[in-house]
Amino acid sequence: MKNNKKIIIANWKMNPASLKEGVKLLSDISKHVSSLENSEIVICPPSLFVISLMDQFSNFKFGLQNVFWHDKGAFTGEISAAMAKKSNIGYVIVGHSERREYLKETDEVINLKIKACLRNKIKPVVCIGETNRNDDQAIEYQLSAALTGIKKSQLKDIIIVYEPVWAISTHSQGVAAMPDDTFKGLILIKKALAKKFNIKNFFDPRNWVGKTSVATILYGGSVNSKNVSTFTSKIGFDGVLVGNASLNYREFSNLCLSV
Ligand code: PGA
């Protein structure tokens, strides 16, 4: 991460039902979190709403929940990273478990999308997480496959999210992973990055904090206003990816103020 600010990424998924409701949600959040110096808020609404919301809310950054891997052409229904960049989009969520499951996105496709984002100077927000608790191999495999062909110098432009699938609110009834599990996940990811990119002294915190950080690593999965600081302050993640709690202005505002 280039600075010490925590990143809060709101993944609205296929919500809310209308642009009007999206405007209301962001207006309400804006009233409560107008002056956040220690964190950066990125809103990822449905792509249909994003341009209008960007025009109305310059106090937030915006991202998409998906892009295609080619920059232009005959790809019905798709949006390219090149188009997103021209519309001033700074972030794209890539490899979310819901897309892996429902859209059958493979590691290969995820890798192509990451490269499309980097080619277009957009930060990919790469979700990595095991479906079954303690499946460390799945985490390592997903990470390695996602970052195939990526150079060490590009790591600073990538946001990695440790998001155990079993801890996402729709699977866990809103119960986040235990701090120990997330710490283990964080270390596993750092270790895998250190191995893949030949990063010396990966236990040295100076490699991972603030301006010198080699990678930005967030936690996702049932994050709320009460547990957020455990992940950011205690465990040491650079921020969080928030689904369900980002759709309630009170909860999300409190979460932003508690990071
Ligand atoms: P959740 O979703 O916060 O509702 O668990 C997170 C996500 O799926 O990105």
mmCIF file of C-alpha atoms and ligand atoms in Angstrom:
data_model
loop_
_atom_site.group_PDB
_atom_site.id
_atom_site.type_symbol
_atom_site.label_atom_id
_atom_site.label_comp_id
_atom_site.label_asym_id
_atom_site.label_seq_id
_atom_site.Cartn_x
_atom_site.Cartn_y
_atom_site.Cartn_z
ATOM 1 C CA MET A 1 0.000 0.000 0.000
ATOM 2 C CA LYS A 2 1.331 3.426 -0.900
ATOM 3 C CA ASN A 3 0.235 5.026 2.364
ATOM 4 C CA ASN A 4 -1.069 3.926 5.723
ATOM 5 C CA LYS A 5 -4.716 4.487 4.915
ATOM 6 C CA LYS A 6 -7.022 1.511 5.379
ATOM 7 C CA ILE A 7 -9.141 0.571 2.378
ATOM 8 C CA ILE A 8 -12.835 -0.206 2.763
ATOM 9 C CA ILE A 9 -14.361 -1.725 -0.357
ATOM 10 C CA ALA A 10 -18.147 -2.000 -0.522
ATOM 11 C CA ASN A 11 -19.343 -4.873 -2.689
ATOM 12 C CA TRP A 12 -23.008 -4.117 -3.304
ATOM 13 C CA LYS A 13 -23.398 -7.287 -5.413
ATOM 14 C CA MET A 14 -26.769 -7.217 -7.267
ATOM 15 C CA ASN A 15 -28.210 -4.528 -4.982
ATOM 16 C CA PRO A 16 -30.051 -2.211 -4.502
ATOM 17 C CA ALA A 17 -33.067 -2.614 -6.776
ATOM 18 C CA SER A 18 -32.848 0.885 -8.307
ATOM 19 C CA LEU A 19 -30.456 3.762 -8.927
ATOM 20 C CA LYS A 20 -32.684 5.922 -6.744
ATOM 21 C CA GLU A 21 -32.064 3.610 -3.786
ATOM 22 C CA GLY A 22 -28.332 3.661 -4.504
ATOM 23 C CA VAL A 23 -28.338 7.471 -4.456
ATOM 24 C CA LYS A 24 -30.237 7.465 -1.156
ATOM 25 C CA LEU A 25 -27.796 4.971 0.371
ATOM 26 C CA LEU A 26 -24.728 7.015 -0.606
ATOM 27 C CA SER A 27 -26.367 10.295 0.476
ATOM 28 C CA ASP A 28 -27.051 8.821 3.903
ATOM 29 C CA ILE A 29 -23.532 7.397 4.204
ATOM 30 C CA SER A 30 -22.028 10.728 3.067
ATOM 31 C CA LYS A 31 -23.777 12.566 5.893
ATOM 32 C CA HIS A 32 -22.120 10.315 8.457
ATOM 33 C CA VAL A 33 -18.649 9.759 7.043
ATOM 34 C CA SER A 34 -17.852 13.001 5.290
ATOM 35 C CA SER A 35 -14.395 13.412 6.764
ATOM 36 C CA LEU A 36 -12.406 10.192 6.898
ATOM 37 C CA GLU A 37 -8.701 10.853 6.932
ATOM 38 C CA ASN A 38 -7.459 7.401 7.820
ATOM 39 C CA SER A 39 -9.306 5.371 5.265
ATOM 40 C CA GLU A 40 -10.293 5.232 1.643
ATOM 41 C CA ILE A 41 -13.803 4.113 0.701
ATOM 42 C CA VAL A 42 -14.391 2.379 -2.624
ATOM 43 C CA ILE A 43 -17.984 1.689 -3.676
ATOM 44 C CA CYS A 44 -18.622 -1.145 -6.146
ATOM 45 C CA PRO A 45 -22.248 -0.847 -7.232
ATOM 46 C CA PRO A 46 -23.903 -2.698 -10.109
ATOM 47 C CA SER A 47 -22.222 -1.377 -13.279
ATOM 48 C CA LEU A 48 -25.569 -0.020 -14.537
ATOM 49 C CA PHE A 49 -25.543 2.583 -11.741
ATOM 50 C CA VAL A 50 -21.883 3.441 -11.467
ATOM 51 C CA ILE A 51 -21.500 6.427 -13.828
ATOM 52 C CA SER A 52 -24.464 8.255 -12.392
ATOM 53 C CA LEU A 53 -23.302 7.626 -8.827
ATOM 54 C CA MET A 54 -19.775 8.803 -9.666
ATOM 55 C CA ASP A 55 -21.171 12.051 -11.057
ATOM 56 C CA GLN A 56 -23.109 12.674 -7.876
ATOM 57 C CA PHE A 57 -20.638 11.521 -5.215
ATOM 58 C CA SER A 58 -17.113 12.772 -5.727
ATOM 59 C CA ASN A 59 -16.306 11.999 -2.079
ATOM 60 C CA PHE A 60 -16.050 8.258 -2.835
ATOM 61 C CA LYS A 61 -13.923 6.175 -5.160
ATOM 62 C CA PHE A 62 -15.690 3.691 -7.392
ATOM 63 C CA GLY A 63 -15.073 0.215 -8.692
ATOM 64 C CA LEU A 64 -16.781 -2.437 -10.790
ATOM 65 C CA GLN A 65 -17.644 -5.988 -9.749
ATOM 66 C CA ASN A 66 -16.373 -7.489 -13.009
ATOM 67 C CA VAL A 67 -14.731 -6.778 -16.385
ATOM 68 C CA PHE A 68 -13.990 -8.764 -19.527
ATOM 69 C CA TRP A 69 -10.378 -9.580 -20.435
ATOM 70 C CA HIS A 70 -10.300 -8.161 -23.968
ATOM 71 C CA ASP A 71 -10.184 -4.399 -24.425
ATOM 72 C CA LYS A 72 -12.794 -4.181 -27.213
ATOM 73 C CA GLY A 73 -14.687 -6.259 -29.729
ATOM 74 C CA ALA A 74 -17.649 -8.537 -30.307
ATOM 75 C CA PHE A 75 -18.273 -9.775 -26.773
ATOM 76 C CA THR A 76 -21.980 -9.363 -26.163
ATOM 77 C CA GLY A 77 -22.894 -8.241 -22.686
ATOM 78 C CA GLU A 78 -19.356 -7.499 -21.521
ATOM 79 C CA ILE A 79 -17.592 -4.359 -20.286
ATOM 80 C CA SER A 80 -13.844 -3.933 -20.794
ATOM 81 C CA ALA A 81 -11.226 -2.651 -18.390
ATOM 82 C CA ALA A 82 -10.284 -0.123 -21.098
ATOM 83 C CA MET A 83 -13.847 1.248 -21.039
ATOM 84 C CA ALA A 84 -13.827 1.300 -17.256
ATOM 85 C CA LYS A 85 -10.563 3.251 -17.210
ATOM 86 C CA LYS A 86 -11.929 5.841 -19.635
ATOM 87 C CA SER A 87 -14.869 6.257 -17.260
ATOM 88 C CA ASN A 88 -12.450 6.902 -14.366
ATOM 89 C CA ILE A 89 -13.059 3.608 -12.602
ATOM 90 C CA GLY A 90 -10.115 2.829 -10.337
ATOM 91 C CA TYR A 91 -10.875 -0.680 -9.069
ATOM 92 C CA VAL A 92 -12.427 -3.959 -10.220
ATOM 93 C CA ILE A 93 -13.334 -6.954 -8.056
ATOM 94 C CA VAL A 94 -11.917 -10.073 -9.715
ATOM 95 C CA GLY A 95 -12.309 -13.719 -8.756
ATOM 96 C CA HIS A 96 -15.140 -13.348 -6.269
ATOM 97 C CA SER A 97 -16.330 -16.772 -5.115
ATOM 98 C CA GLU A 98 -19.871 -16.046 -6.319
ATOM 99 C CA ARG A 99 -18.567 -15.542 -9.853
ATOM 100 C CA ARG A 100 -16.355 -18.621 -9.529
ATOM 101 C CA GLU A 101 -19.432 -20.609 -8.501
ATOM 102 C CA TYR A 102 -22.347 -19.195 -10.528
ATOM 103 C CA LEU A 103 -20.495 -17.950 -13.621
ATOM 104 C CA LYS A 104 -17.995 -20.821 -13.571
ATOM 105 C CA GLU A 105 -15.028 -18.420 -13.695
ATOM 106 C CA THR A 106 -11.816 -20.391 -13.804
ATOM 107 C CA ASP A 107 -8.397 -19.461 -12.418
ATOM 108 C CA GLU A 108 -7.282 -18.894 -16.008
ATOM 109 C CA VAL A 109 -10.068 -16.389 -16.686
ATOM 110 C CA ILE A 110 -9.361 -14.648 -13.389
ATOM 111 C CA ASN A 111 -5.701 -14.326 -14.359
ATOM 112 C CA LEU A 112 -6.677 -12.791 -17.736
ATOM 113 C CA LYS A 113 -8.961 -10.289 -16.007
ATOM 114 C CA ILE A 114 -6.220 -9.280 -13.575
ATOM 115 C CA LYS A 115 -3.899 -8.672 -16.525
ATOM 116 C CA ALA A 116 -6.590 -6.640 -18.329
ATOM 117 C CA CYS A 117 -6.953 -4.437 -15.244
ATOM 118 C CA LEU A 118 -3.202 -3.915 -14.890
ATOM 119 C CA ARG A 119 -2.829 -3.197 -18.625
ATOM 120 C CA ASN A 120 -5.407 -0.448 -18.199
ATOM 121 C CA LYS A 121 -4.033 0.911 -14.925
ATOM 122 C CA ILE A 122 -6.968 -0.237 -12.821
ATOM 123 C CA LYS A 123 -6.416 -1.958 -9.482
ATOM 124 C CA PRO A 124 -7.768 -5.503 -9.481
ATOM 125 C CA VAL A 125 -9.263 -6.507 -6.124
ATOM 126 C CA VAL A 126 -8.446 -10.210 -6.255
ATOM 127 C CA CYS A 127 -10.532 -12.476 -4.017
ATOM 128 C CA ILE A 128 -8.799 -15.583 -2.723
ATOM 129 C CA GLY A 129 -10.455 -17.983 -0.306
ATOM 130 C CA GLU A 130 -11.050 -21.606 0.502
ATOM 131 C CA THR A 131 -14.524 -23.130 0.276
ATOM 132 C CA ASN A 132 -13.859 -25.532 3.132
ATOM 133 C CA ARG A 133 -12.239 -24.216 6.287
ATOM 134 C CA ASN A 134 -8.517 -24.994 6.656
ATOM 135 C CA ASP A 135 -8.004 -25.931 3.016
ATOM 136 C CA ASP A 136 -4.641 -24.146 2.875
ATOM 137 C CA GLN A 137 -3.754 -25.741 -0.437
ATOM 138 C CA ALA A 138 -6.753 -24.116 -2.118
ATOM 139 C CA ILE A 139 -5.614 -20.676 -0.934
ATOM 140 C CA GLU A 140 -2.069 -21.208 -2.196
ATOM 141 C CA TYR A 141 -3.247 -22.647 -5.480
ATOM 142 C CA GLN A 142 -5.742 -19.838 -6.193
ATOM 143 C CA LEU A 143 -3.165 -17.186 -5.376
ATOM 144 C CA SER A 144 -0.480 -18.718 -7.508
ATOM 145 C CA ALA A 145 -2.851 -19.284 -10.453
ATOM 146 C CA ALA A 146 -4.294 -15.768 -10.236
ATOM 147 C CA LEU A 147 -0.831 -14.217 -10.291
ATOM 148 C CA THR A 148 0.656 -16.330 -13.090
ATOM 149 C CA GLY A 149 2.824 -14.129 -15.306
ATOM 150 C CA ILE A 150 2.564 -11.141 -12.956
ATOM 151 C CA LYS A 151 5.838 -9.375 -12.146
ATOM 152 C CA LYS A 152 6.954 -8.521 -8.639
ATOM 153 C CA SER A 153 6.894 -4.824 -9.567
ATOM 154 C CA GLN A 154 3.165 -5.143 -10.393
ATOM 155 C CA LEU A 155 2.229 -6.435 -6.933
ATOM 156 C CA LYS A 156 1.883 -2.902 -5.578
ATOM 157 C CA ASP A 157 -0.939 -2.320 -8.073
ATOM 158 C CA ILE A 158 -2.926 -5.363 -6.936
ATOM 159 C CA ILE A 159 -5.226 -5.642 -3.935
ATOM 160 C CA ILE A 160 -5.535 -9.169 -2.576
ATOM 161 C CA VAL A 161 -8.514 -10.108 -0.430
ATOM 162 C CA TYR A 162 -8.427 -13.093 1.861
ATOM 163 C CA GLU A 163 -12.090 -14.032 1.732
ATOM 164 C CA PRO A 164 -12.843 -17.512 3.075
ATOM 165 C CA VAL A 165 -16.008 -18.619 1.271
ATOM 166 C CA TRP A 166 -17.400 -20.244 4.414
ATOM 167 C CA ALA A 167 -17.250 -16.876 6.226
ATOM 168 C CA ILE A 168 -19.232 -14.871 3.637
ATOM 169 C CA SER A 169 -22.486 -13.802 5.283
ATOM 170 C CA THR A 170 -24.711 -15.745 2.909
ATOM 171 C CA HIS A 171 -22.910 -18.956 3.958
ATOM 172 C CA SER A 172 -22.210 -18.142 7.581
ATOM 173 C CA GLN A 173 -25.363 -16.350 8.741
ATOM 174 C CA GLY A 174 -23.203 -13.304 9.337
ATOM 175 C CA VAL A 175 -20.516 -14.964 11.471
ATOM 176 C CA ALA A 176 -17.053 -13.840 10.370
ATOM 177 C CA ALA A 177 -13.954 -16.018 10.482
ATOM 178 C CA MET A 178 -12.256 -16.158 13.860
ATOM 179 C CA PRO A 179 -9.266 -13.824 14.298
ATOM 180 C CA ASP A 180 -6.925 -16.843 14.461
ATOM 181 C CA ASP A 181 -8.233 -18.141 11.130
ATOM 182 C CA THR A 182 -7.770 -14.772 9.461
ATOM 183 C CA PHE A 183 -4.272 -14.355 10.894
ATOM 184 C CA LYS A 184 -3.379 -17.770 9.549
ATOM 185 C CA GLY A 185 -4.829 -16.801 6.154
ATOM 186 C CA LEU A 186 -2.863 -13.546 6.131
ATOM 187 C CA ILE A 187 0.406 -15.285 6.936
ATOM 188 C CA LEU A 188 -0.283 -17.999 4.380
ATOM 189 C CA ILE A 189 -0.833 -15.389 1.668
ATOM 190 C CA LYS A 190 2.292 -13.431 2.652
ATOM 191 C CA LYS A 191 4.308 -16.641 2.714
ATOM 192 C CA ALA A 192 3.007 -17.687 -0.710
ATOM 193 C CA LEU A 193 3.784 -14.235 -2.128
ATOM 194 C CA ALA A 194 7.250 -14.302 -0.588
ATOM 195 C CA LYS A 195 7.923 -17.686 -2.183
ATOM 196 C CA LYS A 196 6.499 -16.792 -5.590
ATOM 197 C CA PHE A 197 8.180 -13.392 -5.844
ATOM 198 C CA ASN A 198 11.324 -14.150 -3.914
ATOM 199 C CA ILE A 199 10.643 -11.595 -1.178
ATOM 200 C CA LYS A 200 13.326 -11.826 1.479
ATOM 201 C CA ASN A 201 12.504 -11.690 5.196
ATOM 202 C CA PHE A 202 8.800 -11.997 4.805
ATOM 203 C CA PHE A 203 8.369 -11.929 8.598
ATOM 204 C CA ASP A 204 9.889 -8.433 8.700
ATOM 205 C CA PRO A 205 6.849 -6.173 9.186
ATOM 206 C CA ARG A 206 8.636 -3.379 7.316
ATOM 207 C CA ASN A 207 8.028 -5.366 4.146
ATOM 208 C CA TRP A 208 4.287 -5.243 4.643
ATOM 209 C CA VAL A 209 3.367 -1.951 6.251
ATOM 210 C CA GLY A 210 2.732 1.506 4.841
ATOM 211 C CA LYS A 211 4.767 2.986 2.033
ATOM 212 C CA THR A 212 7.116 0.034 1.679
ATOM 213 C CA SER A 213 4.438 -2.643 1.563
ATOM 214 C CA VAL A 214 4.940 -5.143 -1.239
ATOM 215 C CA ALA A 215 1.229 -5.969 -1.361
ATOM 216 C CA THR A 216 -2.107 -4.722 -0.069
ATOM 217 C CA ILE A 217 -4.046 -7.508 1.655
ATOM 218 C CA LEU A 218 -7.644 -7.125 2.851
ATOM 219 C CA TYR A 219 -10.035 -9.413 4.716
ATOM 220 C CA GLY A 220 -13.575 -10.164 3.542
ATOM 221 C CA GLY A 221 -16.397 -12.249 5.001
ATOM 222 C CA SER A 222 -19.169 -10.994 7.320
ATOM 223 C CA VAL A 223 -17.306 -7.808 8.236
ATOM 224 C CA ASN A 224 -19.429 -5.442 10.317
ATOM 225 C CA SER A 225 -19.027 -2.351 12.472
ATOM 226 C CA LYS A 226 -18.280 -4.439 15.573
ATOM 227 C CA ASN A 227 -15.623 -6.772 14.187
ATOM 228 C CA VAL A 228 -13.889 -4.551 11.606
ATOM 229 C CA SER A 229 -11.171 -3.207 13.901
ATOM 230 C CA THR A 230 -10.140 -6.772 14.841
ATOM 231 C CA PHE A 231 -9.171 -7.361 11.223
ATOM 232 C CA THR A 232 -7.606 -3.981 10.536
ATOM 233 C CA SER A 233 -5.956 -3.015 13.843
ATOM 234 C CA LYS A 234 -5.393 -6.331 15.597
ATOM 235 C CA ILE A 235 -4.653 -8.806 12.804
ATOM 236 C CA GLY A 236 -3.029 -6.274 10.490
ATOM 237 C CA PHE A 237 -5.034 -6.383 7.271
ATOM 238 C CA ASP A 238 -4.791 -3.256 5.113
ATOM 239 C CA GLY A 239 -8.560 -3.008 4.965
ATOM 240 C CA VAL A 240 -11.757 -4.933 4.330
ATOM 241 C CA LEU A 241 -14.147 -6.031 1.602
ATOM 242 C CA VAL A 242 -17.712 -5.612 2.813
ATOM 243 C CA GLY A 243 -20.853 -7.135 1.315
ATOM 244 C CA ASN A 244 -24.061 -7.198 3.306
ATOM 245 C CA ALA A 245 -23.081 -4.519 5.834
ATOM 246 C CA SER A 246 -22.371 -2.041 3.021
ATOM 247 C CA LEU A 247 -26.088 -1.938 2.117
ATOM 248 C CA ASN A 248 -27.206 -0.458 5.416
ATOM 249 C CA TYR A 249 -26.145 3.164 5.826
ATOM 250 C CA ARG A 250 -25.990 3.087 9.620
ATOM 251 C CA GLU A 251 -24.013 -0.133 9.768
ATOM 252 C CA PHE A 252 -21.660 0.868 6.961
ATOM 253 C CA SER A 253 -21.095 4.377 8.348
ATOM 254 C CA ASN A 254 -20.281 2.948 11.766
ATOM 255 C CA LEU A 255 -17.995 0.402 10.137
ATOM 256 C CA CYS A 256 -16.113 3.155 8.294
ATOM 257 C CA LEU A 257 -15.742 5.112 11.523
ATOM 258 C CA SER A 258 -14.504 2.013 13.405
ATOM 259 C CA VAL A 259 -11.770 0.863 11.020
HETATM 260 P P1 PGA B 1 -20.353 -10.302 3.248
HETATM 261 O O1 PGA B 1 -19.862 -10.399 1.746
HETATM 262 O O2 PGA B 1 -19.701 -9.095 3.862
HETATM 263 O O3 PGA B 1 -21.846 -10.144 3.145
HETATM 264 O O4 PGA B 1 -19.952 -11.554 3.921
HETATM 265 C C1 PGA B 1 -18.546 -10.178 1.404
HETATM 266 C C2 PGA B 1 -18.324 -10.526 -0.031
HETATM 267 O O5 PGA B 1 -18.938 -11.486 -0.521
HETATM 268 O O6 PGA B 1 -17.519 -9.853 -0.709
#
